[in-house]
Amino acid sequence: MTTGLGGLAALRLDLAGARGFDAPGAGPARRQGMGKLTREWLVSIWDEALAGRPQEGIALAAVGSLARGDSGPLSDLDLVLLHNGRSLGGEDIGEVADRLWYPIWDAGVRLDHSVRTVNQCRTVASGDLSAAVGLLDLTGIAGDPDVVASTRSVIAHDWRASARKRLPQLVDGLRLRHTRHGDLAQSLEPDLKEARGGLRDMTVLRALAEAWLADRPHGAVDEANRVLLDVRDAVHVVTGRGRDRLGREDHDAVAALLGHRDADDLLTSVSNASRTVAYALDGTVRRAGQAQRARTLRVGPRRPRLNPLGYGLFEHDGEVVLGPRSAVATDPLLPLRAAVVAARHNLPIAPTTLANLARTAPMLPTPWPEAARDLFADLLATGPGLVQVWEGLDQAGVVDAWLPEWAAVRSRPQRNAVHRHTVDRHLVETVVHASGLVRRVARADLLLLGALLHDIGKVRGAHDHSSSGAPVATAVATRMGYPTSDVEVVTTLVREHLTLIDLATRRDHQDPRTAAAARAATGGSREVFDLLLALTEADACAAGPLAWTDWRATLLRQLAEAVAGGWHQGGDAATAPAVQSAQVTVDDLQAVAAGEPRVIVRPQGGAWRIDIFDRDRLGLFADTAGLLAAYGLLVRTAILRTLDGVAADEWHVESPSGDEPDAERITRGLARLSQGDRAPLSLLDRRRQFAGPTSAQSGSGNPGQARALVVPHASEEATVLEVRAQDRPGLLHELGMAFAKAGLSVRSAHIATYAGQTLDTFYLTEFGGRLLSPAKVAQTVSAIIDTCDGGAE
């Protein structure tokens, strides 16, 4: 055979296309065919390289994907030229190697190669753990099969002999690799090979079984491996490169090639497969550790040590197991009891025990008895131990028996930039965070159930997951036997779980209608408000550091104080407590009236509060926003007031550099701007140039036209507009200039940026305090859109 691998790759793709990439059984057949073609091609090169020469004591062998029979269309080759160290008829082994490697390189194939004797293979394996694991797959391609067999035999013998010593090293290597490459199941751009739950972990599973420390699971984990290999093959075809990362830009094409409805279905499939592999690996590593400990010398009979945990459950070798007299066949509460005990002790439930519970335990009746509800609440309250226990229950199918609705969110990806987990894992993480907040609320069980269900509506086709999730939560709580009043609370928590953070970050806390809206979301109940407040914090913490910053925590606390003030004073008519203002003297005010600004900077929860006093004028908001942007500060909120012609403005900013804002510098800049000197804004122009053109300006990657929306009934004292646009340096300054040109005053501004997109809320009045007329609103909306989409003039 003279076909180069470039041609062979084409033949491989033809083979795949002949049956269809998504045809049943196509993946294994495709890989078997590709392996056969590759081996035949290598045999032809071997025959040409050793034409007429004796082949005793020399062989060509493969490790890696070719040896395992799972090569992808563009996988590289990992070959070993084995020899017994004897003379090759006067020819140097290096010359033979050159005649093998050069034709492969000339064909443009990526090649990892080595030339070794049997003893050299043993030496390499003893000193390099990854090499030892790879050599366990050693498979002959051509030449003397006895050399390959003897090498593989001694490598396997050495591996088993040193298993006790090398297991800790193997486990440490796993942890390091998983830390470096992340969790495949939770990634939007997963590394299919190196990440936790990836193809490399399947190799480790086989290596542990080869060490005779533990048998590896089969069935589901083999199917999961097939899914990951199919995705890897599709990535090769779509990208034309032999890579293992599933990039965002390839999601749609890979999904279509594999017959998925969309990219989210593809990612769900990948996540489910990787979770199965990761769970199998965790269990097999524990089995191997148990076998290792069992081989140590013991005094007395080798009886298992069972530490009683109650309810017929025991701790054995780091796992929760069923005792010999457990009532698994008659007690529907036993799976719940086992889960609570395991999570409280931060132990996994043994896989065989889980399988027994899932297969044998009776189903819970509908509605659940009170004891079942109490146990489920106890399980949710266990904290961090819940994560691994819930994963085991989910893998065994127990969670589906309790919550059939869970299947719709299992492994569902989240493309929101602030989220770091799939939907189901995020729900569990939210419960863990909520368990630390239970002392703040009157009903811990309802908080934890609301946390578990708050995103249950994030399913295919749902446009508003809060609304779509509310009836699902109602059905779940009803099935669990909660009284109607409690069901209504859980439903409210799910429906309104985004309300408080939206009000906190996008509304003026001092406006009475903001506090009234927060109270209305909870039906005017202080108890429900406390539950919703705790759920909001737990949800944000579980989402990740982008969702729960010091600044967002401060805003939520301020909103809570404003809402609480209304209850203390009795009813929704009460106004929010006044925000503490900076101390200014009469001399300060007189100086401000004479045209000398005053600036006070104070730290506030990882951010900075800047109080600015200046003569009120149109354009002051724009000038201040521009100046702060020029000095590299990120504005989060601005609350603006006017007292007897003096603007008393409160700005909350973040400083990416970590430096404290320079009050004197800001004062000088404002004074020059008030006199018509625009020089202080020159830094902003340079920042714009450094940032480069936005997508709107460049004409590429534009996510859509900017939007400006009126928020009805948000305030009685101002017209409230929301602005959504592509972020860029100085955008707030540009919007302020547009407001000034329209003769509008900004009473307060609330700024948020996610994944390069702004969501800003402005409380606007005409200069003098009047609400905007409908015509003025339309004019302003048009000006805002032009400003956002047109860029700086």
Short mmCIF file of N, CA, C and O in Angstrom, two decimals, residues 535-638:
data_model
loop_
_atom_site.label_atom_id
_atom_site.label_comp_id
_atom_site.label_asym_id
_atom_site.label_seq_id
_atom_site.Cartn_x
_atom_site.Cartn_y
_atom_site.Cartn_z
N LEU A 535 -32.11 33.47 49.23
CA LEU A 535 -32.01 32.74 47.97
C LEU A 535 -31.24 33.55 46.92
O LEU A 535 -30.43 33.00 46.17
N THR A 536 -31.48 34.85 46.89
CA THR A 536 -30.77 35.71 45.94
C THR A 536 -29.26 35.65 46.17
O THR A 536 -28.48 35.53 45.22
N GLU A 537 -28.85 35.72 47.42
CA GLU A 537 -27.41 35.65 47.73
C GLU A 537 -26.84 34.29 47.38
O GLU A 537 -25.76 34.18 46.78
N ALA A 538 -27.56 33.22 47.74
CA ALA A 538 -27.07 31.87 47.46
C ALA A 538 -26.96 31.62 45.96
O ALA A 538 -25.99 31.03 45.48
N ASP A 539 -27.94 32.10 45.21
CA ASP A 539 -27.94 31.95 43.76
C ASP A 539 -26.73 32.64 43.14
O ASP A 539 -26.02 32.08 42.29
N ALA A 540 -26.48 33.87 43.57
CA ALA A 540 -25.35 34.63 43.01
C ALA A 540 -24.01 34.00 43.39
O ALA A 540 -23.09 33.90 42.57
N CYS A 541 -23.88 33.57 44.64
CA CYS A 541 -22.63 32.93 45.08
C CYS A 541 -22.36 31.65 44.28
O CYS A 541 -21.22 31.38 43.88
N ALA A 542 -23.41 30.87 44.04
CA ALA A 542 -23.23 29.62 43.31
C ALA A 542 -22.91 29.86 41.84
O ALA A 542 -22.21 29.06 41.22
N ALA A 543 -23.40 30.97 41.29
CA ALA A 543 -23.14 31.26 39.88
C ALA A 543 -21.66 31.49 39.63
O ALA A 543 -21.10 31.04 38.64
N GLY A 544 -21.00 32.20 40.55
CA GLY A 544 -19.57 32.42 40.39
C GLY A 544 -19.17 33.83 40.77
O GLY A 544 -20.01 34.68 41.10
N PRO A 545 -17.88 34.12 40.73
CA PRO A 545 -17.37 35.41 41.19
C PRO A 545 -17.85 36.58 40.36
O PRO A 545 -17.84 37.72 40.84
N LEU A 546 -18.26 36.36 39.11
CA LEU A 546 -18.77 37.47 38.32
C LEU A 546 -20.16 37.89 38.76
O LEU A 546 -20.57 39.03 38.55
N ALA A 547 -20.89 36.97 39.38
CA ALA A 547 -22.26 37.26 39.80
C ALA A 547 -22.33 37.78 41.23
O ALA A 547 -23.28 38.47 41.60
N TRP A 548 -21.32 37.46 42.05
CA TRP A 548 -21.39 37.87 43.46
C TRP A 548 -20.10 38.59 43.82
O TRP A 548 -19.15 38.02 44.32
N THR A 549 -20.08 39.87 43.53
CA THR A 549 -18.96 40.72 43.87
C THR A 549 -19.27 41.50 45.14
O THR A 549 -20.42 41.55 45.59
N ASP A 550 -18.24 42.11 45.72
CA ASP A 550 -18.47 42.96 46.89
C ASP A 550 -19.46 44.06 46.57
O ASP A 550 -20.29 44.44 47.41
N TRP A 551 -19.38 44.55 45.36
CA TRP A 551 -20.25 45.66 44.98
C TRP A 551 -21.71 45.21 44.89
O TRP A 551 -22.60 45.87 45.41
N ARG A 552 -21.95 44.07 44.26
CA ARG A 552 -23.34 43.58 44.16
C ARG A 552 -23.88 43.21 45.53
O ARG A 552 -25.07 43.41 45.82
N ALA A 553 -23.02 42.70 46.40
CA ALA A 553 -23.45 42.42 47.77
C ALA A 553 -23.85 43.70 48.49
O ALA A 553 -24.84 43.73 49.23
N THR A 554 -23.09 44.77 48.27
CA THR A 554 -23.41 46.05 48.90
C THR A 554 -24.75 46.58 48.39
O THR A 554 -25.59 47.05 49.17
N LEU A 555 -24.98 46.48 47.09
CA LEU A 555 -26.24 46.95 46.53
C LEU A 555 -27.43 46.17 47.08
O LEU A 555 -28.48 46.75 47.40
N LEU A 556 -27.28 44.85 47.19
CA LEU A 556 -28.37 44.03 47.71
C LEU A 556 -28.64 44.37 49.17
O LEU A 556 -29.81 44.44 49.60
N ARG A 557 -27.58 44.61 49.93
CA ARG A 557 -27.77 44.99 51.33
C ARG A 557 -28.48 46.34 51.44
O ARG A 557 -29.37 46.52 52.29
N GLN A 558 -28.10 47.29 50.60
CA GLN A 558 -28.76 48.59 50.64
C GLN A 558 -30.24 48.48 50.29
O GLN A 558 -31.08 49.14 50.90
N LEU A 559 -30.56 47.65 49.30
CA LEU A 559 -31.97 47.45 48.96
C LEU A 559 -32.71 46.83 50.14
O LEU A 559 -33.84 47.25 50.47
N ALA A 560 -32.09 45.84 50.77
CA ALA A 560 -32.74 45.19 51.91
C ALA A 560 -33.00 46.19 53.03
O ALA A 560 -34.06 46.16 53.69
N GLU A 561 -32.06 47.09 53.26
CA GLU A 561 -32.25 48.11 54.30
C GLU A 561 -33.39 49.05 53.93
O GLU A 561 -34.18 49.47 54.79
N ALA A 562 -33.48 49.41 52.64
CA ALA A 562 -34.56 50.28 52.21
C ALA A 562 -35.92 49.60 52.38
O ALA A 562 -36.89 50.22 52.84
N VAL A 563 -36.00 48.32 52.03
CA VAL A 563 -37.25 47.59 52.17
C VAL A 563 -37.60 47.42 53.64
O VAL A 563 -38.76 47.60 54.05
N ALA A 564 -36.60 47.09 54.46
CA ALA A 564 -36.86 46.93 55.90
C ALA A 564 -37.34 48.23 56.51
O ALA A 564 -38.20 48.22 57.41
N GLY A 565 -36.81 49.36 56.04
CA GLY A 565 -37.26 50.64 56.56
C GLY A 565 -38.73 50.86 56.35
O GLY A 565 -39.43 51.42 57.20
N GLY A 566 -39.25 50.40 55.23
CA GLY A 566 -40.68 50.53 54.97
C GLY A 566 -41.51 49.71 55.94
O GLY A 566 -42.56 50.16 56.41
N TRP A 567 -41.04 48.50 56.26
CA TRP A 567 -41.78 47.68 57.21
C TRP A 567 -41.73 48.29 58.61
O TRP A 567 -42.72 48.27 59.34
N HIS A 568 -40.56 48.81 58.98
CA HIS A 568 -40.44 49.41 60.30
C HIS A 568 -41.40 50.59 60.45
O HIS A 568 -41.97 50.82 61.53
N GLN A 569 -41.60 51.34 59.34
CA GLN A 569 -42.44 52.52 59.42
C GLN A 569 -43.88 52.21 59.07
O GLN A 569 -44.74 53.08 59.15
N GLY A 570 -44.13 50.93 58.63
CA GLY A 570 -45.50 50.52 58.44
C GLY A 570 -46.01 50.73 57.03
O GLY A 570 -46.56 51.78 56.72
N GLY A 571 -45.87 49.70 56.18
CA GLY A 571 -46.52 49.75 54.89
C GLY A 571 -45.63 50.23 53.77
O GLY A 571 -44.56 50.76 53.97
N ASP A 572 -46.18 50.09 52.56
CA ASP A 572 -45.43 50.44 51.36
C ASP A 572 -45.29 51.93 51.16
O ASP A 572 -44.49 52.38 50.37
N ALA A 573 -46.09 52.71 51.84
CA ALA A 573 -46.02 54.15 51.61
C ALA A 573 -44.76 54.75 52.20
O ALA A 573 -44.38 55.86 51.84
N ALA A 574 -44.14 54.04 53.11
CA ALA A 574 -42.93 54.59 53.73
C ALA A 574 -41.82 54.68 52.71
O ALA A 574 -41.66 53.83 51.86
N THR A 575 -41.03 55.66 52.84
CA THR A 575 -39.90 55.83 51.92
C THR A 575 -38.68 55.13 52.49
O THR A 575 -38.59 54.84 53.67
N ALA A 576 -37.76 54.86 51.63
CA ALA A 576 -36.51 54.23 52.05
C ALA A 576 -35.71 55.19 52.90
O ALA A 576 -35.79 56.41 52.73
N PRO A 577 -34.92 54.68 53.85
CA PRO A 577 -34.11 55.57 54.68
C PRO A 577 -33.10 56.31 53.83
O PRO A 577 -32.59 55.78 52.85
N ALA A 578 -32.84 57.52 54.20
CA ALA A 578 -31.90 58.34 53.43
C ALA A 578 -30.51 57.75 53.51
O ALA A 578 -30.07 57.25 54.53
N VAL A 579 -29.82 57.77 52.39
CA VAL A 579 -28.44 57.30 52.36
C VAL A 579 -27.55 58.32 53.06
O VAL A 579 -27.70 59.52 52.87
N GLN A 580 -26.66 57.82 53.89
CA GLN A 580 -25.78 58.72 54.62
C GLN A 580 -24.92 59.51 53.64
O GLN A 580 -24.26 58.95 52.78
N SER A 581 -24.96 60.79 53.73
CA SER A 581 -24.19 61.63 52.82
C SER A 581 -22.88 62.05 53.47
O SER A 581 -22.72 62.00 54.68
N ALA A 582 -21.96 62.44 52.61
CA ALA A 582 -20.66 62.87 53.12
C ALA A 582 -20.81 64.18 53.88
O ALA A 582 -21.70 64.98 53.61
N GLN A 583 -19.93 64.38 54.86
CA GLN A 583 -19.97 65.59 55.67
C GLN A 583 -19.33 66.75 54.91
O GLN A 583 -18.18 66.68 54.48
N VAL A 584 -20.11 67.82 54.71
CA VAL A 584 -19.59 69.04 54.09
C VAL A 584 -19.94 70.23 54.98
O VAL A 584 -20.99 70.26 55.61
N THR A 585 -19.05 71.16 55.03
CA THR A 585 -19.24 72.32 55.88
C THR A 585 -19.89 73.45 55.09
O THR A 585 -20.00 73.42 53.86
N VAL A 586 -20.31 74.48 55.82
CA VAL A 586 -20.87 75.67 55.16
C VAL A 586 -19.83 76.31 54.27
O VAL A 586 -20.13 76.76 53.16
N ASP A 587 -18.58 76.31 54.73
CA ASP A 587 -17.51 76.88 53.89
C ASP A 587 -17.37 76.09 52.60
O ASP A 587 -17.12 76.67 51.53
N ASP A 588 -17.52 74.75 52.71
CA ASP A 588 -17.44 73.94 51.50
C ASP A 588 -18.53 74.33 50.51
O ASP A 588 -18.29 74.50 49.31
N LEU A 589 -19.76 74.48 51.01
CA LEU A 589 -20.87 74.83 50.13
C LEU A 589 -20.67 76.20 49.51
O LEU A 589 -20.99 76.43 48.34
N GLN A 590 -20.15 77.13 50.29
CA GLN A 590 -19.89 78.47 49.74
C GLN A 590 -18.81 78.39 48.66
O GLN A 590 -18.91 79.06 47.62
N ALA A 591 -17.79 77.57 48.87
CA ALA A 591 -16.75 77.42 47.87
C ALA A 591 -17.31 76.79 46.60
O ALA A 591 -16.97 77.17 45.48
N VAL A 592 -18.22 75.79 46.76
CA VAL A 592 -18.83 75.15 45.60
C VAL A 592 -19.66 76.17 44.83
O VAL A 592 -19.61 76.24 43.59
N ALA A 593 -20.42 77.00 45.55
CA ALA A 593 -21.23 78.03 44.88
C ALA A 593 -20.36 79.00 44.11
O ALA A 593 -20.79 79.59 43.11
N ALA A 594 -19.12 79.18 44.57
CA ALA A 594 -18.19 80.10 43.89
C ALA A 594 -17.47 79.41 42.74
O ALA A 594 -16.62 80.03 42.08
N GLY A 595 -17.78 78.13 42.50
CA GLY A 595 -17.18 77.44 41.37
C GLY A 595 -16.01 76.56 41.71
O GLY A 595 -15.24 76.18 40.82
N GLU A 596 -15.83 76.18 42.99
CA GLU A 596 -14.74 75.30 43.40
C GLU A 596 -15.32 73.96 43.85
O GLU A 596 -15.89 73.87 44.94
N PRO A 597 -15.24 72.92 43.03
CA PRO A 597 -15.81 71.62 43.40
C PRO A 597 -15.14 71.05 44.66
O PRO A 597 -14.00 71.38 44.98
N ARG A 598 -15.87 70.17 45.33
CA ARG A 598 -15.35 69.43 46.47
C ARG A 598 -15.55 67.94 46.19
O ARG A 598 -16.62 67.51 45.77
N VAL A 599 -14.49 67.15 46.44
CA VAL A 599 -14.54 65.72 46.18
C VAL A 599 -14.08 64.98 47.42
O VAL A 599 -13.03 65.29 47.99
N ILE A 600 -14.86 63.97 47.85
CA ILE A 600 -14.53 63.14 49.01
C ILE A 600 -14.54 61.68 48.57
O ILE A 600 -15.52 61.21 48.00
N VAL A 601 -13.46 60.95 48.83
CA VAL A 601 -13.31 59.55 48.42
C VAL A 601 -13.27 58.67 49.66
O VAL A 601 -12.51 58.95 50.60
N ARG A 602 -14.10 57.63 49.65
CA ARG A 602 -14.11 56.70 50.79
C ARG A 602 -14.20 55.26 50.29
O ARG A 602 -14.90 54.99 49.31
N PRO A 603 -13.48 54.33 50.93
CA PRO A 603 -13.60 52.92 50.54
C PRO A 603 -14.96 52.37 50.92
O PRO A 603 -15.56 52.78 51.92
N GLN A 604 -15.44 51.41 50.11
CA GLN A 604 -16.75 50.82 50.40
C GLN A 604 -16.82 49.41 49.80
O GLN A 604 -17.03 49.23 48.61
N GLY A 605 -16.60 48.41 50.66
CA GLY A 605 -16.80 47.02 50.26
C GLY A 605 -16.03 46.58 49.03
O GLY A 605 -16.62 45.97 48.13
N GLY A 606 -14.75 46.86 48.96
CA GLY A 606 -13.97 46.48 47.80
C GLY A 606 -14.07 47.44 46.64
O GLY A 606 -13.41 47.27 45.62
N ALA A 607 -14.90 48.47 46.79
CA ALA A 607 -15.04 49.51 45.77
C ALA A 607 -14.78 50.86 46.44
O ALA A 607 -14.21 50.93 47.54
N TRP A 608 -15.21 51.93 45.78
CA TRP A 608 -14.97 53.27 46.31
C TRP A 608 -16.23 54.12 46.13
O TRP A 608 -16.90 54.03 45.11
N ARG A 609 -16.52 54.91 47.13
CA ARG A 609 -17.60 55.89 47.02
C ARG A 609 -16.96 57.28 46.88
O ARG A 609 -16.10 57.65 47.67
N ILE A 610 -17.40 57.99 45.85
CA ILE A 610 -16.88 59.33 45.59
C ILE A 610 -18.05 60.31 45.68
O ILE A 610 -18.98 60.25 44.87
N ASP A 611 -18.02 61.18 46.67
CA ASP A 611 -19.02 62.24 46.81
C ASP A 611 -18.48 63.50 46.15
O ASP A 611 -17.38 63.96 46.48
N ILE A 612 -19.26 64.02 45.21
CA ILE A 612 -18.83 65.19 44.44
C ILE A 612 -19.85 66.31 44.63
O ILE A 612 -21.06 66.10 44.42
N PHE A 613 -19.37 67.47 45.03
CA PHE A 613 -20.21 68.66 45.20
C PHE A 613 -19.74 69.71 44.20
O PHE A 613 -18.56 70.07 44.16
N ASP A 614 -20.69 70.16 43.38
CA ASP A 614 -20.33 71.12 42.34
C ASP A 614 -21.58 71.94 42.01
O ASP A 614 -22.71 71.55 42.36
N ARG A 615 -21.37 73.07 41.34
CA ARG A 615 -22.52 73.84 40.90
C ARG A 615 -23.33 73.03 39.89
O ARG A 615 -22.77 72.46 38.97
N ASP A 616 -24.63 73.00 40.10
CA ASP A 616 -25.47 72.22 39.22
C ASP A 616 -25.50 72.86 37.83
O ASP A 616 -25.59 74.08 37.69
N ARG A 617 -25.41 72.02 36.81
CA ARG A 617 -25.45 72.51 35.43
C ARG A 617 -25.72 71.33 34.52
O ARG A 617 -25.46 70.17 34.85
N LEU A 618 -26.30 71.63 33.35
CA LEU A 618 -26.46 70.60 32.34
C LEU A 618 -25.07 70.12 31.90
O LEU A 618 -24.16 70.92 31.70
N GLY A 619 -24.94 68.83 31.76
CA GLY A 619 -23.66 68.26 31.34
C GLY A 619 -22.75 67.86 32.47
O GLY A 619 -21.69 67.27 32.22
N LEU A 620 -23.13 68.16 33.73
CA LEU A 620 -22.27 67.78 34.85
C LEU A 620 -22.14 66.26 34.93
O LEU A 620 -21.05 65.73 35.18
N PHE A 621 -23.24 65.54 34.71
CA PHE A 621 -23.18 64.07 34.73
C PHE A 621 -22.22 63.57 33.66
O PHE A 621 -21.37 62.71 33.92
N ALA A 622 -22.34 64.10 32.44
CA ALA A 622 -21.47 63.65 31.35
C ALA A 622 -20.01 63.95 31.66
O ALA A 622 -19.12 63.11 31.44
N ASP A 623 -19.74 65.16 32.17
CA ASP A 623 -18.35 65.52 32.47
C ASP A 623 -17.77 64.61 33.55
O ASP A 623 -16.61 64.16 33.45
N THR A 624 -18.56 64.36 34.58
CA THR A 624 -18.06 63.52 35.67
C THR A 624 -17.82 62.10 35.19
O THR A 624 -16.78 61.49 35.49
N ALA A 625 -18.78 61.54 34.45
CA ALA A 625 -18.63 60.18 33.93
C ALA A 625 -17.41 60.08 33.02
O ALA A 625 -16.63 59.12 33.10
N GLY A 626 -17.22 61.08 32.17
CA GLY A 626 -16.07 61.06 31.28
C GLY A 626 -14.76 61.16 32.03
O GLY A 626 -13.78 60.49 31.70
N LEU A 627 -14.73 62.01 33.06
CA LEU A 627 -13.51 62.20 33.83
C LEU A 627 -13.13 60.91 34.58
O LEU A 627 -11.97 60.50 34.59
N LEU A 628 -14.12 60.27 35.19
CA LEU A 628 -13.85 59.03 35.91
C LEU A 628 -13.36 57.94 34.96
O LEU A 628 -12.45 57.16 35.29
N ALA A 629 -13.98 57.86 33.77
CA ALA A 629 -13.53 56.88 32.77
C ALA A 629 -12.11 57.20 32.30
O ALA A 629 -11.29 56.30 32.10
N ALA A 630 -11.80 58.49 32.14
CA ALA A 630 -10.46 58.89 31.71
C ALA A 630 -9.41 58.47 32.73
O ALA A 630 -8.27 58.14 32.38
N TYR A 631 -9.79 58.46 34.02
CA TYR A 631 -8.86 58.08 35.07
C TYR A 631 -8.88 56.57 35.34
O TYR A 631 -8.31 56.10 36.33
N GLY A 632 -9.56 55.81 34.48
CA GLY A 632 -9.53 54.35 34.58
C GLY A 632 -10.46 53.76 35.61
O GLY A 632 -10.27 52.62 36.02
N LEU A 633 -11.48 54.50 36.03
CA LEU A 633 -12.43 54.01 37.03
C LEU A 633 -13.69 53.49 36.36
O LEU A 633 -14.14 54.04 35.35
N LEU A 634 -14.26 52.43 36.90
CA LEU A 634 -15.48 51.83 36.37
C LEU A 634 -16.66 52.26 37.23
O LEU A 634 -16.70 51.96 38.43
N VAL A 635 -17.61 52.95 36.63
CA VAL A 635 -18.77 53.44 37.37
C VAL A 635 -19.79 52.31 37.51
O VAL A 635 -20.10 51.61 36.55
N ARG A 636 -20.28 52.12 38.74
CA ARG A 636 -21.31 51.13 38.99
C ARG A 636 -22.66 51.77 39.32
O ARG A 636 -23.69 51.27 38.90
N THR A 637 -22.65 52.85 40.04
CA THR A 637 -23.90 53.54 40.39
C THR A 637 -23.60 55.01 40.59
O THR A 637 -22.52 55.37 41.07
N ALA A 638 -24.57 55.84 40.19
CA ALA A 638 -24.48 57.27 40.46
C ALA A 638 -25.83 57.73 40.98
O ALA A 638 -26.86 57.50 40.34
#
